[in-house]
XYZ file of N, CA and C in Angstrom:
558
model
N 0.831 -1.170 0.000
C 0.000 0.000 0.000
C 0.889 1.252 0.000
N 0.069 2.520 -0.984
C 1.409 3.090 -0.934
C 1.339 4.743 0.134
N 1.910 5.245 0.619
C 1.553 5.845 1.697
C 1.792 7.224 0.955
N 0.502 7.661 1.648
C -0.426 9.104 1.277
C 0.741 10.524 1.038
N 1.711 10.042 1.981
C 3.141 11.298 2.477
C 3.894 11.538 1.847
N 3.984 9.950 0.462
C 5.126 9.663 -0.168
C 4.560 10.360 -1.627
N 5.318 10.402 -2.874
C 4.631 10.463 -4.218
C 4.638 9.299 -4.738
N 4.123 9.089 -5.505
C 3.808 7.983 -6.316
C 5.239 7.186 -6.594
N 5.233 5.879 -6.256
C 6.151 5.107 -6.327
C 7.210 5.181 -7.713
N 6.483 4.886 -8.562
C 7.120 4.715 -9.975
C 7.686 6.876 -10.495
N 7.307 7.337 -10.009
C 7.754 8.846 -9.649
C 8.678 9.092 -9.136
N 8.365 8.420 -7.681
C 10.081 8.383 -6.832
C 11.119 7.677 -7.517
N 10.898 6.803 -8.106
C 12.416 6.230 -8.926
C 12.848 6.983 -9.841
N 11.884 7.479 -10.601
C 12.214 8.320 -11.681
C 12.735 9.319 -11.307
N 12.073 10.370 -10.424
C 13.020 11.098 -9.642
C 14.475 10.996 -9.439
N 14.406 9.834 -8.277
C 15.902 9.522 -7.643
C 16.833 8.813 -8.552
N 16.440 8.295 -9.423
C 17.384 7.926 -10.750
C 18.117 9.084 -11.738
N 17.201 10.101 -12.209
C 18.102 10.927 -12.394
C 18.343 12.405 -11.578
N 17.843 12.344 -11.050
C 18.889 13.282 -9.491
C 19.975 12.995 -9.078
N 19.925 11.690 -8.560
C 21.386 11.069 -8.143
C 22.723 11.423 -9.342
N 22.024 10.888 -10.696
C 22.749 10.823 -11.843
C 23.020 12.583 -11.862
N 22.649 12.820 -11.826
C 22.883 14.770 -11.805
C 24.209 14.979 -10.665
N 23.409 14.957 -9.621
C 23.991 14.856 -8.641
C 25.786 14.113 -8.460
N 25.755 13.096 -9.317
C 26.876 12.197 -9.553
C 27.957 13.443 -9.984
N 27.041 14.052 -11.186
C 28.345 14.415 -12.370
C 28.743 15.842 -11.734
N 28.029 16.223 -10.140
C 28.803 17.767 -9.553
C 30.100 17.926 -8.952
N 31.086 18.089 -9.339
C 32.405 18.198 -8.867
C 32.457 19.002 -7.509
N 32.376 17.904 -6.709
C 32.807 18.431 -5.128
C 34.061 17.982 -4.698
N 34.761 18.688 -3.933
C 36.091 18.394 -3.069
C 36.277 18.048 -2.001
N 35.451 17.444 -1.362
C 35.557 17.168 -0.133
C 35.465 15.299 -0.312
N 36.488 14.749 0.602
C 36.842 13.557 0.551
C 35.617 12.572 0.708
N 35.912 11.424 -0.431
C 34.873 10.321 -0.319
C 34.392 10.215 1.090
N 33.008 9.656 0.858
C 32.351 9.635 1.890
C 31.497 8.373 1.579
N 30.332 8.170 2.215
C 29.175 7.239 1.931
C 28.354 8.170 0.892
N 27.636 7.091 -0.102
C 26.484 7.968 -1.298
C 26.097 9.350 -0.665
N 25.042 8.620 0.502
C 24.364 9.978 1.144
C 24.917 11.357 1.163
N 25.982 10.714 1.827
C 26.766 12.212 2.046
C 27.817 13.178 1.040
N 28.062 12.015 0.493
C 28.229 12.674 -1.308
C 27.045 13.571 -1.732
N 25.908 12.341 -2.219
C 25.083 13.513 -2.662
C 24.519 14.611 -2.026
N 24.616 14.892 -0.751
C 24.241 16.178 0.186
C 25.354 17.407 -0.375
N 26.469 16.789 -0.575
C 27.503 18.001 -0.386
C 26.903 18.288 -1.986
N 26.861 17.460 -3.158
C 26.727 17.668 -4.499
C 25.683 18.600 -4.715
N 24.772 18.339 -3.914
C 23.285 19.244 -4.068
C 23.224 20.316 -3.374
N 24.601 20.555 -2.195
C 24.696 21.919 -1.517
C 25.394 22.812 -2.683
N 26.720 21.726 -3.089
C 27.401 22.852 -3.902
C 26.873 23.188 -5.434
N 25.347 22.660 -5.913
C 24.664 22.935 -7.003
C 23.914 24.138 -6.579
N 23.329 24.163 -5.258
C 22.734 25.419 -4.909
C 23.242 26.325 -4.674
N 24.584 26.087 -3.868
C 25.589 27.454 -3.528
C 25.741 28.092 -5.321
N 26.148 26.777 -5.839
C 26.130 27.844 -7.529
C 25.672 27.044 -8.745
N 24.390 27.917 -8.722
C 23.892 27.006 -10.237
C 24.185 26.922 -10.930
N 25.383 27.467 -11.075
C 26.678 27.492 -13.079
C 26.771 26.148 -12.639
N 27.094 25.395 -11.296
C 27.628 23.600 -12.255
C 26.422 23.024 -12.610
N 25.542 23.579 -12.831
C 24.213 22.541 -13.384
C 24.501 22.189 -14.600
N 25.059 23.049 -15.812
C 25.618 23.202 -17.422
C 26.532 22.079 -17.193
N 27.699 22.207 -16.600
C 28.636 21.154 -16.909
C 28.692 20.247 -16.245
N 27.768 20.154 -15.220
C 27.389 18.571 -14.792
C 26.032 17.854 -15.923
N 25.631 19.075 -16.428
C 24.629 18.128 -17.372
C 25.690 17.645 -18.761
N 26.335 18.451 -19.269
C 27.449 17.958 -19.958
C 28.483 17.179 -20.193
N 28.745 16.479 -18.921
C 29.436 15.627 -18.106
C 28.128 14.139 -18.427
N 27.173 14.781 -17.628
C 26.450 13.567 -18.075
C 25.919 12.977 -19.671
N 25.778 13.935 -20.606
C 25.812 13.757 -22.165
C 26.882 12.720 -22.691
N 27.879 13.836 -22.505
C 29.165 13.723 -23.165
C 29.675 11.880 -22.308
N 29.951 11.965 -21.402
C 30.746 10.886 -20.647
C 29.915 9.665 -20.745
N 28.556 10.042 -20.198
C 28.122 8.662 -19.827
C 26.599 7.824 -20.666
N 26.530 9.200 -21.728
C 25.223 9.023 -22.883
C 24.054 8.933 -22.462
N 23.749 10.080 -20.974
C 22.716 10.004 -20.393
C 22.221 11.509 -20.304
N 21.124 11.563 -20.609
C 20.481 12.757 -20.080
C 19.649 13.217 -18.378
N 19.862 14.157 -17.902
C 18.762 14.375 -16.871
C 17.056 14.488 -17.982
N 15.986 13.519 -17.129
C 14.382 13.927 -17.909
C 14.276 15.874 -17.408
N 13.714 15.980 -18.075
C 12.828 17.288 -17.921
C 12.024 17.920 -16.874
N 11.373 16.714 -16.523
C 10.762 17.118 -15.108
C 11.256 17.130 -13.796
N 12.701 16.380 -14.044
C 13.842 16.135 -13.305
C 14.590 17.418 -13.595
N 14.912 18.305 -14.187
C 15.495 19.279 -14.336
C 14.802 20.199 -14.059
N 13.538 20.528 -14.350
C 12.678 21.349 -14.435
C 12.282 21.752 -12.442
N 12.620 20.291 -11.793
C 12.351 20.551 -10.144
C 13.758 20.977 -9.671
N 15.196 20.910 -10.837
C 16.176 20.781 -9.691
C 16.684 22.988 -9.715
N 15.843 23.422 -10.942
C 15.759 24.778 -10.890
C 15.357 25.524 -9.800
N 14.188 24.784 -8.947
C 13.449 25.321 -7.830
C 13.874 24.993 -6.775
N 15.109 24.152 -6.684
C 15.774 23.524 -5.843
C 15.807 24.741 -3.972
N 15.506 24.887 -3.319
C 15.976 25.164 -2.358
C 16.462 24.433 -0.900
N 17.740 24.782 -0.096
C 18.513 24.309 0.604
C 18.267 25.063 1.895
N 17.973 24.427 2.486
C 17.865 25.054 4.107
C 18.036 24.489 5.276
N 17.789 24.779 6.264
C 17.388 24.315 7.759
C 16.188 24.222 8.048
N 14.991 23.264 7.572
C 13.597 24.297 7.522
C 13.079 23.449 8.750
N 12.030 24.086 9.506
C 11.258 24.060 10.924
C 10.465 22.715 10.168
N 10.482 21.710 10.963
C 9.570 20.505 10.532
C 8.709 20.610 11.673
N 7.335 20.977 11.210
C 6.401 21.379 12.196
C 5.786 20.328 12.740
N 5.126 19.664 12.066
C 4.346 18.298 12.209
C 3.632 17.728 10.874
N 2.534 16.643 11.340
C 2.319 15.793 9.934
C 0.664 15.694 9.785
N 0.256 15.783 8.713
C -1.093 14.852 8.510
C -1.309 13.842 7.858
N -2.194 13.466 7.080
C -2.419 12.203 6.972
C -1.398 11.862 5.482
N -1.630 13.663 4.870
C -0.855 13.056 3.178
C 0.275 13.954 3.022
N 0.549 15.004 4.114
C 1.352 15.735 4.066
C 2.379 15.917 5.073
N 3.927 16.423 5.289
C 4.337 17.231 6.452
C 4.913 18.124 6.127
N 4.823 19.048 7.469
C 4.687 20.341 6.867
C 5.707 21.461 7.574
N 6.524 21.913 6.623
C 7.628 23.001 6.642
C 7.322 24.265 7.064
N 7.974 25.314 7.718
C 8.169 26.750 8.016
C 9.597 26.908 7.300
N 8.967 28.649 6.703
C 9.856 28.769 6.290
C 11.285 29.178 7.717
N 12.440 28.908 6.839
C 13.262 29.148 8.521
C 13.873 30.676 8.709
N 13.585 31.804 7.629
C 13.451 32.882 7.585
C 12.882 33.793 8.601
N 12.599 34.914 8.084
C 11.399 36.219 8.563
C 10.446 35.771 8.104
N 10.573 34.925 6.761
C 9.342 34.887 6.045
C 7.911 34.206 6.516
N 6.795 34.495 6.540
C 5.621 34.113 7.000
C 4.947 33.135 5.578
N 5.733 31.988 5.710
C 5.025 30.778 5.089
C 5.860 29.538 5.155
N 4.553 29.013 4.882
C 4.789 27.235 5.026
C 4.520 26.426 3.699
N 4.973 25.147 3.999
C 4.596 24.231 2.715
C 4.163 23.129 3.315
N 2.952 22.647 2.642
C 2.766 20.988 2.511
C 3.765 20.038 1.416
N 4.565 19.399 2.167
C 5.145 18.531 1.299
C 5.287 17.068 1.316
N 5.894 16.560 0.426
C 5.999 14.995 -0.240
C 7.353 14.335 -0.002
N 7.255 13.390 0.311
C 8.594 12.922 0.525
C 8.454 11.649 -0.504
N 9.791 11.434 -1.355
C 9.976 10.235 -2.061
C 9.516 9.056 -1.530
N 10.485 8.407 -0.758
C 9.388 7.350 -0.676
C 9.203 6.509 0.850
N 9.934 7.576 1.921
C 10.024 7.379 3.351
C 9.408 8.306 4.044
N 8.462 8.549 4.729
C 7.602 9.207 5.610
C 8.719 10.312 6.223
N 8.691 11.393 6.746
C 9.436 11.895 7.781
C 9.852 11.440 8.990
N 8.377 11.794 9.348
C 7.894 11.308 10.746
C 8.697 9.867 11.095
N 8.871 8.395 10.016
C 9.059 7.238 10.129
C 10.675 7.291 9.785
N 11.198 8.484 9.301
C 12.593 8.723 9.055
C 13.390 9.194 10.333
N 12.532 10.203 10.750
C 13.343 11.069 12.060
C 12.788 10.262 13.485
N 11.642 9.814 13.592
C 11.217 9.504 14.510
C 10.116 10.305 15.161
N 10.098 11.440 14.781
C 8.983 12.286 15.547
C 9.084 13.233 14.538
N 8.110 14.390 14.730
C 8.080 16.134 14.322
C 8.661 16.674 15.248
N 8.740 18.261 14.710
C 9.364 19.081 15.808
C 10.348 19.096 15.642
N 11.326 19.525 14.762
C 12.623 19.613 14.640
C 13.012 20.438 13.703
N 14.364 20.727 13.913
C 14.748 21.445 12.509
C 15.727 20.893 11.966
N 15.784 20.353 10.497
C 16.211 19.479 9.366
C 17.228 20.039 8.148
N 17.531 19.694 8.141
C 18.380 20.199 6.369
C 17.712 19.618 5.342
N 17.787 19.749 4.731
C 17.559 19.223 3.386
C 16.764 19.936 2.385
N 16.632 19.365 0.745
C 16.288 20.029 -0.275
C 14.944 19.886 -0.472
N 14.332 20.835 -0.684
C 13.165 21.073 -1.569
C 12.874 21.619 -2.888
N 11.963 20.561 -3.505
C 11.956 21.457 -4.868
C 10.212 21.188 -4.891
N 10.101 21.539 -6.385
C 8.650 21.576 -6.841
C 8.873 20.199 -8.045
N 8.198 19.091 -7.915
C 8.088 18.416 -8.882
C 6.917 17.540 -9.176
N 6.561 17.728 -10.648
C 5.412 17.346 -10.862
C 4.143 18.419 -10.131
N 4.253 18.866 -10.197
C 3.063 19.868 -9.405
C 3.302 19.887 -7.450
N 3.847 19.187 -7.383
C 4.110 19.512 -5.745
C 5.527 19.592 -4.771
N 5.141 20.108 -3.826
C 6.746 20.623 -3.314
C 7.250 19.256 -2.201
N 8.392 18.716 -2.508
C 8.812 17.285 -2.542
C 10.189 17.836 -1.898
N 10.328 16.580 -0.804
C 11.912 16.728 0.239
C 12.787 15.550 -0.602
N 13.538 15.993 -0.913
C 14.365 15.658 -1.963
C 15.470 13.904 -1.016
N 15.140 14.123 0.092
C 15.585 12.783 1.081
C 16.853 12.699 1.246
N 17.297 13.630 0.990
C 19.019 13.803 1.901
C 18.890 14.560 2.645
N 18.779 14.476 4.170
C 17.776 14.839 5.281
C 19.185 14.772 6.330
N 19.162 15.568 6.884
C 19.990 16.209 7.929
C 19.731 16.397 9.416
N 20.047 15.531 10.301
C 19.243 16.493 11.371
C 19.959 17.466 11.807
N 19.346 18.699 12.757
C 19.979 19.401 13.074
C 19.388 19.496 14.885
N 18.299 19.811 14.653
C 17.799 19.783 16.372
C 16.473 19.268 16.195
N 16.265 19.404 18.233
C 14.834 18.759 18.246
C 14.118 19.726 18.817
N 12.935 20.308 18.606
C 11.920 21.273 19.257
C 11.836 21.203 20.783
N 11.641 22.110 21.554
C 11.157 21.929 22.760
C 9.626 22.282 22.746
N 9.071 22.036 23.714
C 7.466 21.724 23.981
C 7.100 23.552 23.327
N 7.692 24.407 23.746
C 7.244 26.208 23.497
C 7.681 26.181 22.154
N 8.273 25.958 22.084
C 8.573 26.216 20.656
C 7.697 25.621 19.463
N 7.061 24.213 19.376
C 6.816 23.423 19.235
C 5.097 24.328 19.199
N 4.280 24.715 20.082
C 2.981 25.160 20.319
C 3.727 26.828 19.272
N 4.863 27.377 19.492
C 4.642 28.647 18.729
C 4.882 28.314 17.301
N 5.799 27.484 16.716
C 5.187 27.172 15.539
C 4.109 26.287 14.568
N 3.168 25.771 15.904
C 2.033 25.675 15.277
C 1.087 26.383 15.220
N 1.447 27.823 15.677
C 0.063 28.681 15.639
C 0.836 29.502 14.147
N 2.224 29.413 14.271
C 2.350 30.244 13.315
C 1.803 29.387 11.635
N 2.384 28.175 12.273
C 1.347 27.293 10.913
C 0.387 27.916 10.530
N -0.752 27.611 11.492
C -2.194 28.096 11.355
C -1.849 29.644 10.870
N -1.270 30.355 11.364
C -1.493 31.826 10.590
C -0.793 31.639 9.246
N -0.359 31.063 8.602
C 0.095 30.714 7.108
C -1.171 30.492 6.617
N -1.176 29.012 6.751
C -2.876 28.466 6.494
C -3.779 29.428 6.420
N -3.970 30.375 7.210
C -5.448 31.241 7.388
C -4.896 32.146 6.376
N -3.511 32.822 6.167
C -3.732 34.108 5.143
C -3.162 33.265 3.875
N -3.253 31.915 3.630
C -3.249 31.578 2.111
C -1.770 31.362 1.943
N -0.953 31.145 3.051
C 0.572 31.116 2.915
C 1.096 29.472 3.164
N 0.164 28.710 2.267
C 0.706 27.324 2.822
C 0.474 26.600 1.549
N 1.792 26.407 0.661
C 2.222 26.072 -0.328
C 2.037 24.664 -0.260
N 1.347 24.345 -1.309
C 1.848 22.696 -1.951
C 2.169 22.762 -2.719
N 2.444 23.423 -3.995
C 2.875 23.534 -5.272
C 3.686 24.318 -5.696
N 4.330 25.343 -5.093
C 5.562 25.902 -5.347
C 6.566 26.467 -4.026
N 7.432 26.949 -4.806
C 7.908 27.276 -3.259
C 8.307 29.080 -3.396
N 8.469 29.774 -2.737
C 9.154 31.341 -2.790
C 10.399 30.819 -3.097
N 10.822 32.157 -4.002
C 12.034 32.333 -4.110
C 13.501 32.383 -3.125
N 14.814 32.004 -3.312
C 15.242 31.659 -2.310
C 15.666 33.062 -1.839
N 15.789 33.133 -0.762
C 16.234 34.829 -0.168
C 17.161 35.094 -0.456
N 18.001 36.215 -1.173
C 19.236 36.977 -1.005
C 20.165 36.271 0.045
N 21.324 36.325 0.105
C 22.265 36.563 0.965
C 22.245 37.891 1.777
N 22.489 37.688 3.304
C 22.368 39.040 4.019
C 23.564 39.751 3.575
N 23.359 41.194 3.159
C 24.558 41.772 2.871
C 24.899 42.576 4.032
N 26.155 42.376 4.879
C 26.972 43.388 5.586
C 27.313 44.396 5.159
N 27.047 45.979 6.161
C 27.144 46.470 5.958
C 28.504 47.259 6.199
N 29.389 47.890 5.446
C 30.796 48.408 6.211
C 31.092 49.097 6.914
């Protein structure tokens, strides 16, 4: 049975087949590791700079006679990288704050492991990628922890949920743009 949280099975492969393969051809420097943690650094240093998207897709042409699909490219544009507030879950969704100023949230999809059944609980704050694919905003499953909520914290960002929700700020299908870098001032 396939669970409500996840996207569609035959989606998630397609997905993670050519992501990974993307992901493969990004020239990072930091010493072998396990897959996972390869592809975390590959997909940090695609977001830190989207110029290697060209010559990792070129890399993949040229070298290995493979293309990234379209809809696979088309989500890794919207790609965003964060720390984001993992608030809690419902039945088909769980659901993100942004970790900004910004006043919004997302309902999202996870490939093909629950959160909740990944981390063990809600209430935390996570790393990992989000994009938009296929019409909805999807955790890309190179998942980070970073902390765990305390009980106050935990009740203040679920009201701030609810105030997303109520003024129309609770995304399933795309995401905001990623914020600027803070610029210092001299």
């Amino acid at each position: 049975m396939t669970n409500k949280k996840c996207i569609d099975p035959a989606a998630a492969r397609h997905f993670i087949a050519n992501f990974q393969s993307l992901l493969e051809a990004i020239p990072i420097t930091k010493p072998k590791a396990n897959v996972v943690t390869q592809l975390a650094a590959a997909r940090d240093a695609l977001y830190a700079n989207p110029a290697l998207l060209q010559p990792a897709l070129a890399h993949l042409q040229g070298q290995q006679g493979r293309f990234c699909a379209d809809d696979v490219l088309q989500a890794v544009h919207t790609l965003r990288v964060d720390n984001w507030i993992y608030v809690n879950d419902t039945a088909t969704h769980s659901h993100f704050l942004e970790p900004h100023e910004t006043n919004a949230a997302y309902a999202i999809k996870t490939l093909n492991t629950p959160l909740k059944e990944l981390l063990g609980s809600s209430g935390a704050v996570i790393s990992c990628g989000l994009l938009v694919f296929q019409g909805q905003v999807i955790c890309d499953g190179l998942v980070g922890f970073s902390a765990w909520l305390g009980p106050n914290y935990r009740t203040s960002f679920k009201e701030q949920l609810a105030a997303c929700r109520a003024q129309g700020a609770l995304y399933r299908d795309r995401l905001l743009p990623r914020m600027p870098p803070e610029t210092v001032a001299p």
